[in-house]
PDB file of C-alpha atoms in Angstrom:
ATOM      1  CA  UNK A   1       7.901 -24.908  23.364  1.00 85.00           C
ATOM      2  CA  UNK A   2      10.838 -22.820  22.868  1.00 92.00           C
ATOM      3  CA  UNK A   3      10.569 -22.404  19.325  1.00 92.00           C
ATOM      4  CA  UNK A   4       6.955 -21.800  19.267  1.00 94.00           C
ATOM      5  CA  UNK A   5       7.700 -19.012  21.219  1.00 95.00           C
ATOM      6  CA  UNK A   6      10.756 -17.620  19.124  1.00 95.00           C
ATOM      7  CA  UNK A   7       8.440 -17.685  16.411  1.00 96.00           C
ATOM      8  CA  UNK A   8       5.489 -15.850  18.157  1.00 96.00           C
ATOM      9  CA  UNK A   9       8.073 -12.784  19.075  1.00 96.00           C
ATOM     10  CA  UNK A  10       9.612 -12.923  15.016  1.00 97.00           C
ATOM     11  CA  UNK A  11       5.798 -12.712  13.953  1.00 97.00           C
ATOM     12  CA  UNK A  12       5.059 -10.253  16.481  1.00 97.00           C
ATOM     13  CA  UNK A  13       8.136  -7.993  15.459  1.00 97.00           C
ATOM     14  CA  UNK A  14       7.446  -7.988  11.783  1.00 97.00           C
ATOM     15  CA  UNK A  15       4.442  -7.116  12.400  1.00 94.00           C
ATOM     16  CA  UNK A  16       4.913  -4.546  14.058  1.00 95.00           C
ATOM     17  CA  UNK A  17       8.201  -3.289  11.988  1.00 95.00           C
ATOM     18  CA  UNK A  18       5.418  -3.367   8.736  1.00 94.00           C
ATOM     19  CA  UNK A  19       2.695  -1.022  10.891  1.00 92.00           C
ATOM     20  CA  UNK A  20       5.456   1.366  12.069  1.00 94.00           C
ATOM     21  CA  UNK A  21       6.932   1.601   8.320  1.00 94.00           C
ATOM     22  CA  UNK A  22       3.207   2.316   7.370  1.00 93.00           C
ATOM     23  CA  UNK A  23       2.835   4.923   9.611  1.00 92.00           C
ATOM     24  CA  UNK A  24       6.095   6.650   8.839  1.00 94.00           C
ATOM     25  CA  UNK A  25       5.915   6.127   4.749  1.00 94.00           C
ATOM     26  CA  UNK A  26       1.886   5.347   3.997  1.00 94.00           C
ATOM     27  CA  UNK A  27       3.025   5.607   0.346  1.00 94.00           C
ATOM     28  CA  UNK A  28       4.592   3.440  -2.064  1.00 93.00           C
ATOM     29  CA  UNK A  29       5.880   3.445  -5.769  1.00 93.00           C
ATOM     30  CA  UNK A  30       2.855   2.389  -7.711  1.00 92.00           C
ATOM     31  CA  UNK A  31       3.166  -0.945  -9.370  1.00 89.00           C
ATOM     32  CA  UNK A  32       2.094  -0.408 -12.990  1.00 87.00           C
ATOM     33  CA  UNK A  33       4.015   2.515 -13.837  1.00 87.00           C
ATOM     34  CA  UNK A  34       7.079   2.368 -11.607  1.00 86.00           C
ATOM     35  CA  UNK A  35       6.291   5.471 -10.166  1.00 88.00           C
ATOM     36  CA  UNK A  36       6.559   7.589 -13.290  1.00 87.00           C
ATOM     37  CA  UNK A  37       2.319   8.194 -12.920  1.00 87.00           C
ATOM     38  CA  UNK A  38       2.319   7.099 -17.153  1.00 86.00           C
ATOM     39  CA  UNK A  39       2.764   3.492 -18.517  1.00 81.00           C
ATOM     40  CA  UNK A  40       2.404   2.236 -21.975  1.00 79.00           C
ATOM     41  CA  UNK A  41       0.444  -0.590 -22.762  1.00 74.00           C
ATOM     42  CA  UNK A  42       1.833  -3.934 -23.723  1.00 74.00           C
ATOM     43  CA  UNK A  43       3.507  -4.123 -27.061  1.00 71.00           C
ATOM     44  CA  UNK A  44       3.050  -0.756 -28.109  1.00 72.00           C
ATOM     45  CA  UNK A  45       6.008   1.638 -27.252  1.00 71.00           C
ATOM     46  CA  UNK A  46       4.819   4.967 -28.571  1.00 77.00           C
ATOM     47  CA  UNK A  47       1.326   5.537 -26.727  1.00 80.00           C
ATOM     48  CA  UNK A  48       1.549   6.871 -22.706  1.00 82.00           C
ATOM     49  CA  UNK A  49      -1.606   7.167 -20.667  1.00 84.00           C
ATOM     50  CA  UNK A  50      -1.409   8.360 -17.560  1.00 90.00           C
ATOM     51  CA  UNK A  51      -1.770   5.635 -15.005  1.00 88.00           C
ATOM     52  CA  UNK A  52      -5.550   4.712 -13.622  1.00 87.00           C
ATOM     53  CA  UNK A  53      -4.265   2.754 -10.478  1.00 88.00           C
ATOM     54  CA  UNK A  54      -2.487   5.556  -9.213  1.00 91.00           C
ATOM     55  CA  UNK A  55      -4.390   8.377 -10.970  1.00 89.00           C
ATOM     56  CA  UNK A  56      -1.251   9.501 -12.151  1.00 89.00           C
ATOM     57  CA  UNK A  57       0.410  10.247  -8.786  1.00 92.00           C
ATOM     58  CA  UNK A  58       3.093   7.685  -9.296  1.00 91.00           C
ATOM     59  CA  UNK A  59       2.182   6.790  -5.609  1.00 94.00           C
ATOM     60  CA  UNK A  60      -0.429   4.364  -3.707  1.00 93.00           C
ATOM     61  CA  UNK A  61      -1.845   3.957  -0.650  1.00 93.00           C
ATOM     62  CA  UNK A  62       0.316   0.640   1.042  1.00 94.00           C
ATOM     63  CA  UNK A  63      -1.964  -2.187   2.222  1.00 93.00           C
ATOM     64  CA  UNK A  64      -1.675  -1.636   6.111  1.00 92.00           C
ATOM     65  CA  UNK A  65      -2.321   1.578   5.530  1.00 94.00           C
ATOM     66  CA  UNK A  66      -5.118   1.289   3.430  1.00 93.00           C
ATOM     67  CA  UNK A  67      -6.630  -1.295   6.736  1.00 93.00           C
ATOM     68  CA  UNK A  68      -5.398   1.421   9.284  1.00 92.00           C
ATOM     69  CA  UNK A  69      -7.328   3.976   7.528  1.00 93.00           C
ATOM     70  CA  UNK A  70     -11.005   1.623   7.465  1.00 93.00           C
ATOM     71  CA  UNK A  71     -10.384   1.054  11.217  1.00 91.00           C
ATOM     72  CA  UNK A  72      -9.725   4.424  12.087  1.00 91.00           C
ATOM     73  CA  UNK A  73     -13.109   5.301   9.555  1.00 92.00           C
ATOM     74  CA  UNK A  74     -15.437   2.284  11.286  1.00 91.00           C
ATOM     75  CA  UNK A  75     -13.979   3.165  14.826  1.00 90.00           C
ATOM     76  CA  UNK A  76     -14.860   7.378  14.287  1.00 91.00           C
ATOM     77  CA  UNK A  77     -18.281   5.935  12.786  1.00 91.00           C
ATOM     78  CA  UNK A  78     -19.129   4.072  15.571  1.00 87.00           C
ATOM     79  CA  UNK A  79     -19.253   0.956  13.863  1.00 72.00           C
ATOM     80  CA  UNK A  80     -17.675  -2.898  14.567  1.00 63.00           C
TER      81      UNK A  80
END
């Protein structure tokens, strides 16, 4: 009983650690260009294009951000 508890608070905490850190930094480096909003493509060294995931920001939206923002959307819409 005990640890079933421990591990409901850990859960809990991370949780809620990852939704504050979303709150205070709702961007991250983006993942196919490192953050440098250009990547090449695989094997070839001397063609850049700027980066469609990102839109060449060099940024994106973090996950619990991106579901904060569609609850805060569906709960100004009205909807469930």
């Amino acid at each position: 009983m005990q640890a079933t508890l421990t591990a409901i608070a850990i859960g809990t905490l991370a949780a809620l650690g990852y939704a504050v850190s979303c709150a205070v930094w709702p961007f991250a480096r983006c993942w196919v260009c490192d953050g440098k909003a250009h990547h090449t493509p695989k094997g070839n060294t001397r063609i850049s294009r700027p980066c469609r995931w990102c839109k060449a920001t060099g940024r994106r939206l973090r996950l619990g951000r991106r579901v904060w923002n569609r609850i805060r959307v569906a709960h100004h819409n009205g909807t469930r």
